[in-house]
Coordinates of N, CA and C and ligand atoms in Angstrom, one line a residue:
X1 N 26.5 143.0 98.8 CA 25.8 144.1 99.6 C 27.3 145.1 99.5
X2 N 26.9 146.3 98.8 CA 28.1 147.1 98.8 C 27.6 148.5 99.4
X3 N 28.4 149.2 100.3 CA 28.2 150.5 100.4 C 28.9 150.9 102.0
X4 N 29.0 152.3 102.2 CA 29.6 152.5 103.3 C 29.1 151.7 104.7
X5 N 30.0 151.9 105.6 CA 29.7 151.3 107.0 C 28.3 152.1 107.3
X6 N 27.5 151.3 108.2 CA 26.3 151.8 108.5 C 25.3 152.1 107.4
X7 N 25.6 151.6 106.3 CA 24.3 151.8 104.9 C 23.4 150.8 105.3
X8 N 23.5 149.7 105.8 CA 22.5 148.8 106.2 C 22.9 147.5 105.4
X9 N 24.2 147.1 105.0 CA 24.5 146.0 104.5 C 24.0 144.7 105.2
X10 N 24.5 144.9 106.7 CA 24.1 143.7 107.4 C 22.8 143.3 107.7
X11 N 22.2 144.7 108.2 CA 20.7 144.4 108.4 C 20.0 143.8 107.2
X12 N 20.3 144.3 106.0 CA 19.3 143.9 104.9 C 19.9 142.3 104.5
X13 N 21.3 142.2 104.5 CA 21.8 140.5 103.9 C 21.2 139.6 105.1
X14 N 20.9 139.8 106.5 CA 20.6 138.9 107.1 C 19.2 138.7 106.8
X15 N 18.5 139.4 106.6 CA 16.9 139.3 106.2 C 16.8 138.8 104.5
X16 N 17.6 139.0 103.7 CA 17.5 138.4 102.3 C 18.2 137.0 102.5
X17 N 19.1 136.8 103.4 CA 19.6 135.3 103.7 C 18.3 134.3 103.8
X18 N 17.3 134.9 104.8 CA 16.3 133.9 105.1 C 15.2 133.6 103.9
X19 N 15.2 135.1 103.3 CA 14.1 135.0 102.0 C 14.7 134.1 100.7
X20 N 15.8 134.3 100.6 CA 16.7 133.7 99.6 C 17.3 132.3 99.6
X21 N 17.3 131.8 100.9 CA 17.5 130.4 101.5 C 19.3 130.5 101.3
X22 N 19.9 131.4 101.1 CA 21.3 131.2 101.0 C 22.0 132.1 102.2
X23 N 23.4 131.7 102.5 CA 23.9 132.1 103.8 C 24.2 133.7 103.6
X24 N 24.4 134.3 104.5 CA 25.0 135.7 104.7 C 26.2 135.6 105.4
X25 N 27.2 136.1 104.5 CA 28.6 135.9 105.2 C 29.1 137.5 105.0
X26 N 29.2 138.0 106.5 CA 29.8 139.2 106.7 C 31.2 139.0 107.0
X27 N 32.3 139.5 106.3 CA 33.8 139.2 106.7 C 34.0 140.1 107.9
X28 N 33.0 141.0 108.2 CA 33.3 141.6 109.8 C 33.0 140.8 110.7
X29 N 32.0 139.9 110.7 CA 31.7 138.8 111.6 C 32.8 137.9 111.9
X30 N 33.3 137.6 110.5 CA 34.5 136.4 110.6 C 35.4 136.9 111.3
X31 N 35.9 138.3 111.3 CA 37.0 138.8 111.7 C 36.8 138.8 113.2
X32 N 35.4 139.2 113.7 CA 35.1 139.6 115.2 C 35.4 138.2 115.8
X33 N 34.8 137.2 115.0 CA 34.8 135.5 115.6 C 36.1 135.3 115.8
X34 N 37.3 135.5 114.9 CA 38.5 135.2 115.2 C 39.2 135.9 116.4
X35 N 38.9 136.8 116.5 CA 39.0 138.0 117.8 C 38.8 137.4 119.0
X36 N 37.5 137.4 118.9 CA 36.9 136.7 120.3 C 37.3 135.3 120.7
X37 N 37.8 134.5 119.6 CA 38.3 133.2 119.9 C 39.7 133.3 120.2
X38 N 40.3 134.5 120.1 CA 41.6 134.6 120.4 C 42.7 133.7 119.9
X39 N 42.2 133.5 118.5 CA 43.1 132.6 117.4 C 44.2 133.4 117.2
X40 N 45.2 132.8 116.7 CA 46.5 133.4 116.2 C 46.2 134.6 115.4
X41 N 45.4 134.4 114.3 CA 45.0 135.4 113.3 C 44.3 136.3 114.0
X42 N 43.3 136.1 115.0 CA 42.5 137.0 115.7 C 43.4 138.0 116.5
X43 N 44.7 137.7 116.9 CA 45.5 138.6 117.8 C 46.1 139.2 116.8
X44 N 46.5 138.9 115.6 CA 47.1 139.6 114.6 C 46.3 140.7 114.1
X45 N 44.8 140.5 113.9 CA 44.0 141.4 113.3 C 43.4 142.3 114.3
X46 N 43.4 142.2 115.5 CA 42.5 143.0 116.4 C 42.9 144.4 116.4
X47 N 44.3 144.6 116.2 CA 44.5 145.8 116.2 C 44.1 146.7 114.9
X48 N 44.1 146.3 114.0 CA 43.2 146.8 112.6 C 41.7 147.2 112.8
X49 N 41.3 146.2 113.2 CA 39.9 146.0 113.3 C 39.4 147.1 114.3
X50 N 39.9 147.1 115.6 CA 39.4 148.3 116.6 C 39.5 149.5 116.3
X51 N 40.7 149.7 115.4 CA 40.9 151.1 115.0 C 40.2 151.6 113.5
X52 N 39.5 150.3 113.1 CA 38.5 151.0 111.9 C 39.4 150.8 110.5
X53 N 40.5 150.1 110.8 CA 41.3 150.0 109.5 C 41.1 148.6 109.0
X54 N 41.6 148.4 107.5 CA 41.0 147.6 106.9 C 42.1 146.5 107.5
X55 N 41.9 145.0 107.5 CA 42.7 144.0 107.8 C 43.4 143.5 106.6
X56 N 44.7 143.2 106.3 CA 45.2 142.8 105.1 C 44.6 142.1 104.2
X57 N 44.6 142.2 103.0 CA 43.9 141.5 101.8 C 44.3 140.1 102.0
X58 N 45.4 139.3 102.2 CA 45.6 138.0 102.1 C 45.0 137.5 103.4
X59 N 44.9 138.0 104.4 CA 44.2 137.4 105.8 C 42.8 137.4 105.5
X60 N 42.1 138.6 105.0 CA 40.9 138.6 104.8 C 40.3 137.6 103.7
X61 N 40.9 137.4 102.7 CA 40.9 136.4 101.6 C 41.0 135.1 101.9
X62 N 41.8 134.7 102.9 CA 41.9 133.3 103.3 C 40.5 133.0 104.2
X63 N 40.2 134.0 105.3 CA 39.0 133.8 106.0 C 37.8 133.6 105.0
X64 N 37.5 134.2 104.1 CA 36.6 134.4 103.1 C 36.7 132.9 102.3
X65 N 37.7 132.5 101.8 CA 37.9 131.3 101.0 C 37.5 130.1 102.0
X66 N 38.0 130.1 103.4 CA 37.5 129.0 104.1 C 35.9 128.9 104.3
X67 N 35.4 130.2 104.3 CA 33.9 130.1 104.8 C 33.2 129.7 103.6
X68 N 33.7 130.2 102.3 CA 32.8 129.8 101.1 C 32.9 128.3 100.7
X69 N 33.8 127.8 101.3 CA 34.0 126.2 100.9 C 33.4 125.4 101.8
X70 N 32.4 125.9 102.7 CA 31.5 125.2 103.5 C 30.5 124.6 102.5
X71 N 29.8 123.5 102.9 CA 28.7 122.7 102.0 C 27.5 123.8 101.7
X72 N 27.2 124.7 102.9 CA 26.1 125.6 102.8 C 26.2 126.6 101.8
X73 N 27.3 126.8 101.1 CA 27.4 127.8 100.4 C 27.5 127.4 98.7
X74 N 27.1 126.1 98.6 CA 27.4 125.5 97.3 C 26.3 126.3 96.3
X75 N 25.0 126.6 97.0 CA 24.0 127.1 96.0 C 24.1 128.8 95.8
X76 N 25.1 129.2 96.4 CA 25.3 130.9 96.5 C 25.4 131.3 97.7
X77 N 25.7 132.5 97.9 CA 25.8 133.3 99.3 C 25.3 134.9 99.0
X78 N 25.3 135.4 100.0 CA 25.3 137.1 100.1 C 26.4 137.5 100.8
X79 N 27.3 138.2 100.1 CA 28.4 138.8 100.7 C 28.3 140.1 101.2
X80 N 28.8 140.3 102.5 CA 28.5 141.6 103.3 C 29.9 142.1 103.8
X81 N 30.5 143.2 103.0 CA 31.7 143.7 103.6 C 32.8 143.2 102.7
X82 N 32.6 142.6 101.6 CA 33.7 141.8 101.0 C 33.1 141.9 99.5
X83 N 33.9 142.2 98.7 CA 35.2 142.8 98.6 C 35.5 144.2 99.0
X84 N 36.4 144.8 99.6 CA 36.5 146.0 99.9 C 37.6 146.8 99.3
X85 N 38.4 145.9 98.5 CA 39.6 146.4 97.9 C 39.5 145.7 96.6
X86 N 40.5 146.6 95.3 CA 40.3 146.1 94.1 C 41.1 144.4 94.0
X87 N 42.2 144.4 95.0 CA 42.7 143.1 95.0 C 41.9 142.0 95.5
X88 N 41.0 142.3 96.2 CA 40.1 141.5 96.9 C 39.0 141.0 96.1
X89 N 38.7 141.9 95.2 CA 37.7 141.6 93.9 C 38.4 140.8 93.1
X90 N 39.7 141.0 92.8 CA 40.2 140.2 91.7 C 40.3 138.8 92.2
X91 N 40.7 138.5 93.7 CA 40.7 137.2 94.4 C 39.6 136.6 94.2
X92 N 38.5 137.4 94.5 CA 37.0 136.7 94.5 C 36.8 136.2 93.2
X93 N 37.3 136.8 92.1 CA 37.1 136.1 90.9 C 37.7 134.9 90.6
X94 N 38.8 134.6 91.2 CA 39.4 133.5 91.1 C 38.8 132.4 91.9
X95 N 38.0 132.6 92.8 CA 37.4 131.4 93.5 C 35.9 131.4 93.5
X96 N 35.2 132.4 92.8 CA 33.8 132.4 92.7 C 33.6 133.4 91.9
X97 N 31.9 133.6 91.7 CA 31.5 134.5 90.6 C 30.5 135.5 91.2
X98 N 30.5 136.6 90.7 CA 29.6 137.7 91.4 C 28.4 137.9 90.3
X99 N 27.1 137.8 90.9 CA 25.9 138.0 90.1 C 25.8 139.4 89.9
X100 N 25.4 140.0 91.0 CA 24.8 141.3 91.1 C 25.6 142.2 92.4
X101 N 25.7 143.5 92.3 CA 26.3 144.3 93.5 C 25.1 145.2 93.7
X102 N 24.6 145.0 94.9 CA 23.6 145.9 95.6 C 24.4 147.1 96.2
X103 N 24.2 148.2 95.6 CA 25.0 149.5 95.9 C 24.1 150.4 96.9
X104 N 24.3 150.3 98.1 CA 23.5 151.2 99.2 C 23.9 152.7 99.3
X105 N 23.1 153.7 98.9 CA 23.5 154.9 98.9 C 22.9 155.6 99.9
X106 N 23.7 156.2 100.9 CA 23.1 156.8 102.0 C 24.3 158.0 102.5
X107 N 23.4 158.9 102.9 CA 24.5 160.3 103.1 C 25.2 160.0 104.6
X108 N 26.4 160.7 104.6 CA 27.2 160.6 105.7 C 26.4 161.0 107.1
X109 N 25.5 162.1 106.9 CA 24.9 162.3 108.2 C 24.0 161.3 108.7
X110 N 23.2 160.9 107.8 CA 22.4 159.4 108.5 C 23.3 158.5 108.9
X111 N 24.4 158.2 108.4 CA 25.3 157.0 108.7 C 25.9 157.4 109.9
X112 N 26.3 158.6 110.3 CA 26.7 158.7 111.6 C 25.8 158.7 112.7
X113 N 24.6 159.1 112.4 CA 23.4 159.1 113.5 C 23.2 157.6 113.6
X114 N 23.1 156.6 112.5 CA 22.8 155.3 112.7 C 23.8 154.7 113.4
X115 N 25.2 154.7 113.2 CA 26.3 154.0 113.8 C 26.5 154.4 115.3
X116 N 26.1 155.6 115.5 CA 26.4 155.8 116.9 C 25.4 155.3 118.0
X117 N 24.3 154.8 117.3 CA 23.1 154.2 118.2 C 23.0 152.7 117.8
X118 N 24.1 152.2 117.0 CA 23.8 150.9 116.5 C 24.2 150.0 117.8
X119 N 23.5 148.9 118.2 CA 23.7 147.7 118.9 C 24.1 146.4 118.1
X120 N 25.0 145.7 118.5 CA 25.1 144.3 117.6 C 25.1 143.1 118.9
X121 N 24.6 142.2 118.6 CA 24.5 141.1 119.4 C 26.0 140.6 119.5
X122 N 26.4 140.1 120.6 CA 27.6 139.5 121.0 C 27.7 138.1 120.5
X123 N 26.5 137.5 120.5 CA 26.6 136.0 120.4 C 26.5 135.7 118.6
X124 N 25.4 136.2 118.1 CA 25.0 136.0 116.8 C 25.3 137.2 115.8
X125 N 25.7 138.3 116.4 CA 25.9 139.4 115.3 C 24.9 140.2 114.9
X126 N 23.5 139.9 115.1 CA 22.3 140.4 114.7 C 22.4 142.2 115.1
X127 N 22.1 143.1 114.2 CA 22.2 144.4 114.3 C 20.6 145.0 115.0
X128 N 20.7 145.9 115.9 CA 19.6 146.5 116.2 C 20.4 148.2 116.1
X129 N 19.1 149.0 116.7 CA 19.3 150.4 116.7 C 18.7 151.0 118.1
X130 N 19.5 151.7 119.1 CA 18.8 152.0 120.2 C 17.6 153.1 120.1
X131 N 17.7 153.7 118.7 CA 16.7 154.5 118.5 C 15.7 154.1 117.4
X132 N 16.0 153.5 116.5 CA 15.4 153.1 115.3 C 14.7 151.5 115.1
X133 N 15.5 150.9 115.8 CA 15.4 149.3 115.4 C 15.6 148.7 116.7
X134 N 14.7 148.9 117.6 CA 14.8 148.6 119.1 C 14.5 146.9 119.2
X135 N 15.5 146.5 120.1 CA 15.1 145.0 120.5 C 13.9 144.9 121.2
X136 N 13.1 143.8 121.3 CA 12.0 143.6 122.2 C 12.3 143.9 123.9
X137 N 13.5 143.3 124.1 CA 13.9 143.4 125.7 C 15.2 144.2 125.5
X138 N 15.2 145.4 126.2 CA 16.4 146.2 126.2 C 17.8 145.6 126.6
X139 N 18.8 145.5 125.6 CA 19.9 145.3 125.9 C 20.1 143.4 125.4
X140 N 19.0 143.0 125.2 CA 19.0 141.4 124.6 C 18.7 141.4 123.3
X141 N 19.1 140.2 122.5 CA 19.0 140.0 121.1 C 17.7 139.3 121.2
X142 N 16.6 139.6 120.1 CA 15.5 139.0 120.0 C 15.8 137.5 119.3
X143 N 16.8 137.5 118.6 CA 16.8 136.0 118.2 C 17.4 135.1 118.8
X144 N 18.4 135.4 119.8 CA 19.1 134.3 120.5 C 19.4 134.6 122.0
X145 N 18.7 135.8 122.5 CA 19.0 136.4 123.7 C 20.3 136.6 124.3
X146 N 21.1 136.7 123.4 CA 22.6 137.4 123.4 C 22.6 138.9 124.0
X147 N 23.9 139.2 124.5 CA 23.8 140.5 125.0 C 24.4 141.5 123.9
X148 N 23.7 142.8 123.8 CA 23.7 143.7 122.8 C 24.8 144.5 123.5
X149 N 25.8 145.0 122.3 CA 27.1 146.1 122.8 C 27.2 147.0 121.6
X150 N 27.8 147.9 122.0 CA 28.1 148.9 120.7 C 29.5 148.5 120.5
X151 N 29.7 148.3 119.3 CA 31.1 148.0 118.9 C 32.1 149.0 119.0
X152 N 33.3 148.5 119.2 CA 34.6 149.3 119.4 C 34.5 150.5 118.4
X153 N 34.4 150.1 117.1 CA 34.6 150.8 116.1 C 33.3 151.4 115.5
X154 N 32.4 151.5 116.4 CA 31.2 152.4 116.1 C 31.1 153.8 117.2
X155 N 32.2 154.0 117.7 CA 32.2 155.0 118.4 C 33.0 156.4 117.4
X156 N 32.2 157.7 117.8 CA 32.4 158.7 117.0 C 33.7 159.0 116.1
X157 N 34.8 158.8 117.1 CA 35.9 158.9 116.2 C 36.4 158.3 115.4
X158 N 36.1 156.9 115.8 CA 36.4 155.9 114.7 C 35.5 156.0 113.3
X159 N 34.3 156.2 113.9 CA 33.3 156.3 112.4 C 33.7 157.0 111.3
X160 N 34.2 158.3 111.7 CA 34.9 159.4 110.7 C 35.9 158.7 109.8
X161 N 36.9 157.9 110.5 CA 38.1 157.4 110.0 C 37.6 156.2 108.9
X162 N 36.4 155.5 109.3 CA 36.0 154.4 108.5 C 35.3 154.6 107.2
X163 N 34.7 156.1 107.5 CA 34.0 156.6 106.4 C 35.1 157.2 105.3
X164 N 36.1 157.7 105.7 CA 37.1 158.2 104.9 C 37.9 157.0 104.2
X165 N 38.2 156.0 104.9 CA 38.9 154.8 104.3 C 38.2 154.3 103.4
X166 N 36.6 154.4 103.7 CA 35.6 153.8 102.5 C 35.7 154.5 101.2
X167 N 35.7 155.8 101.5 CA 35.8 156.7 100.1 C 37.1 156.5 99.4
X168 N 38.2 156.1 100.1 CA 39.5 156.2 99.6 C 39.9 154.7 99.0
X169 N 39.6 153.9 99.9 CA 39.9 152.4 99.2 C 38.7 151.6 98.8
X170 N 37.6 151.9 99.2 CA 36.7 150.8 98.6 C 35.6 151.4 97.5
X171 N 35.3 152.7 97.6 CA 34.7 153.5 96.6 C 35.2 153.1 95.2
X172 N 36.4 153.0 94.9 CA 36.9 153.2 93.7 C 36.5 151.5 93.1
X173 N 35.8 150.8 94.0 CA 35.6 149.2 93.5 C 34.4 149.3 92.8
X174 N 33.5 150.4 92.8 CA 32.4 150.3 92.2 C 32.5 150.6 90.7
X175 N 33.5 151.2 90.2 CA 34.1 151.5 88.7 C 34.1 150.1 88.1
X176 N 34.7 149.3 89.1 CA 35.3 147.9 88.5 C 33.9 147.2 88.4
X177 N 32.8 147.2 89.2 CA 31.7 146.5 88.9 C 30.8 147.2 87.8
X178 N 31.0 148.5 87.8 CA 30.0 149.3 86.7 C 30.5 149.0 85.6
X179 N 32.0 148.6 85.3 CA 32.5 148.3 84.0 C 31.8 146.8 83.7
X180 N 31.4 146.0 84.7 CA 30.9 144.7 84.4 C 29.5 144.8 84.3
X181 N 28.9 145.9 84.4 CA 27.3 146.1 84.5 C 26.8 145.4 85.5
X182 N 27.4 145.3 86.9 CA 26.7 144.4 87.7 C 26.0 145.5 88.8
X183 N 26.2 146.5 88.7 CA 25.8 147.4 90.0 C 24.5 147.8 89.7
X184 N 23.6 147.8 90.9 CA 22.2 148.4 91.2 C 22.2 149.0 92.2
X185 N 21.7 150.3 92.1 CA 21.6 151.2 93.2 C 20.3 151.1 94.2
X186 N 20.3 151.4 95.4 CA 19.6 151.7 96.3 C 19.7 152.8 97.2
X187 N 18.6 153.9 96.8 CA 19.0 154.9 97.5 C 18.3 155.1 98.9
X188 N 18.8 155.7 100.0 CA 18.0 155.7 101.1 C 18.7 157.0 101.9
X189 N 17.6 158.0 102.0 CA 18.2 159.4 102.6 C 17.5 159.5 103.8
X190 N 16.9 158.7 104.5 CA 16.4 158.7 105.6 C 17.1 158.0 106.8
X191 N 16.8 158.4 108.1 CA 17.7 157.6 109.2 C 17.1 156.4 109.3
X192 N 15.7 156.3 109.3 CA 15.2 155.1 109.5 C 13.9 154.9 108.4
X193 N 14.5 153.6 107.6 CA 13.3 153.3 106.7 C 13.2 151.7 107.0
X194 N 11.9 151.3 107.4 CA 11.6 149.8 107.8 C 12.5 148.9 106.8
X195 N 13.5 148.1 107.5 CA 14.3 147.2 106.7 C 13.5 146.4 105.6
X196 N 12.4 145.8 106.1 CA 11.6 145.0 105.4 C 11.3 145.8 104.0
X197 N 11.0 147.0 103.8 CA 10.7 147.8 102.7 C 11.9 147.7 101.6
X198 N 13.0 148.0 102.1 CA 14.2 148.2 101.2 C 14.6 146.6 100.9
X199 N 14.2 145.7 101.7 CA 14.6 144.2 101.5 C 13.7 143.7 100.2
X200 N 12.4 144.3 100.0 CA 11.4 144.0 99.1 C 11.9 144.6 97.9
X201 N 12.4 145.7 98.1 CA 12.7 146.6 96.7 C 14.2 145.9 96.1
X202 N 15.0 145.2 97.2 CA 16.2 144.5 96.6 C 15.8 143.1 95.8
X203 N 14.7 142.4 96.6 CA 14.4 141.2 96.2 C 13.6 141.4 94.6
X204 N 13.0 142.6 94.5 CA 12.3 143.0 93.3 C 13.5 143.0 92.0
X205 N 14.7 143.8 92.5 CA 15.5 144.0 91.7 C 16.3 142.6 91.0
X206 N 16.5 141.7 92.3 CA 16.9 140.4 91.7 C 16.0 139.9 90.7
X207 N 14.9 139.7 91.0 CA 13.9 139.0 90.4 C 14.0 139.6 88.8
X208 N 14.0 141.0 88.8 CA 14.1 141.7 87.4 C 15.1 141.2 86.6
X209 N 16.3 140.9 87.5 CA 17.6 140.3 86.7 C 17.2 138.9 86.1
X210 N 16.3 138.2 86.9 CA 16.2 136.8 86.6 C 15.6 136.6 85.0
X211 N 14.6 137.4 85.1 CA 13.6 137.6 84.0 C 14.2 138.0 82.6
Ligands
LIG1 P1 32.4 145.6 109.2 O1 31.5 144.6 110.3 O2 32.2 145.0 107.8 O3 32.3 146.9 109.2 O4 34.0 145.2 109.2 C1 34.7 145.4 110.6 C2 36.1 145.3 110.4 O5 36.6 144.2 110.0 C3 36.5 146.3 109.4 O6 36.8 147.7 110.0 C4 38.0 145.8 109.2 O7 38.8 145.9 110.2 C5 37.5 144.3 109.2 N1 37.0 143.8 108.0 C6 35.8 143.2 107.4 N2 35.8 143.0 106.2 C7 37.0 143.3 105.6 C8 37.4 143.3 104.3 N3 36.8 142.9 103.1 N4 38.7 143.6 104.2 C9 39.6 144.2 105.2 N5 39.0 144.2 106.5 C10 37.7 143.8 106.7

């Protein structure tokens, strides 16, 4: 899943994971897990993550490699938030293959509105929105009853920085995948389109590739 922060990568990937029966791997979740568990790596990367900066390529590749070597990834997986740089894409090629890059195109105005009101579950990482995708019980996760919070990097001053970083460091990656003819676009100009509708569109795209 490719696209700027707040474009819906995690929201759609988690639903696609259920429908396709393959794990959803969010490198952002892997990073937050290391930080929460206060591992040696977590301590090193906390500063990057809270400021909206990219964690060094070698560290994130190490985290990804560890995750995809788990048995549940044997039949494939959905990547969310990885790769974000050309060296990461090159590393991914060494350890796995990519079938399709779903590129989520969303205007900045919509992204900022979404991220400012985004809520994340502290326990399972599920994503909600205070205004557009409310949990059944305020402040609690529908799936695991975990506590919902606003991510440190979803604050307005950090959002702008993350968007700039995306344009500079991550968007050039599209060229890389365009050359491989693996990019399929999903455009979404409104603040809230029901996720199920977009997920259906993505599944249709995947099926069209299989035929
Ligand atoms: P995300 O949840 O995808 O927005 O990721 C949250 C934070 O984790 C990012 O702002 C980065 O600090 C770090 N991160 C996640 N994925 C990557 C990646 N592929 N490369 C570098 N840093 C990453």
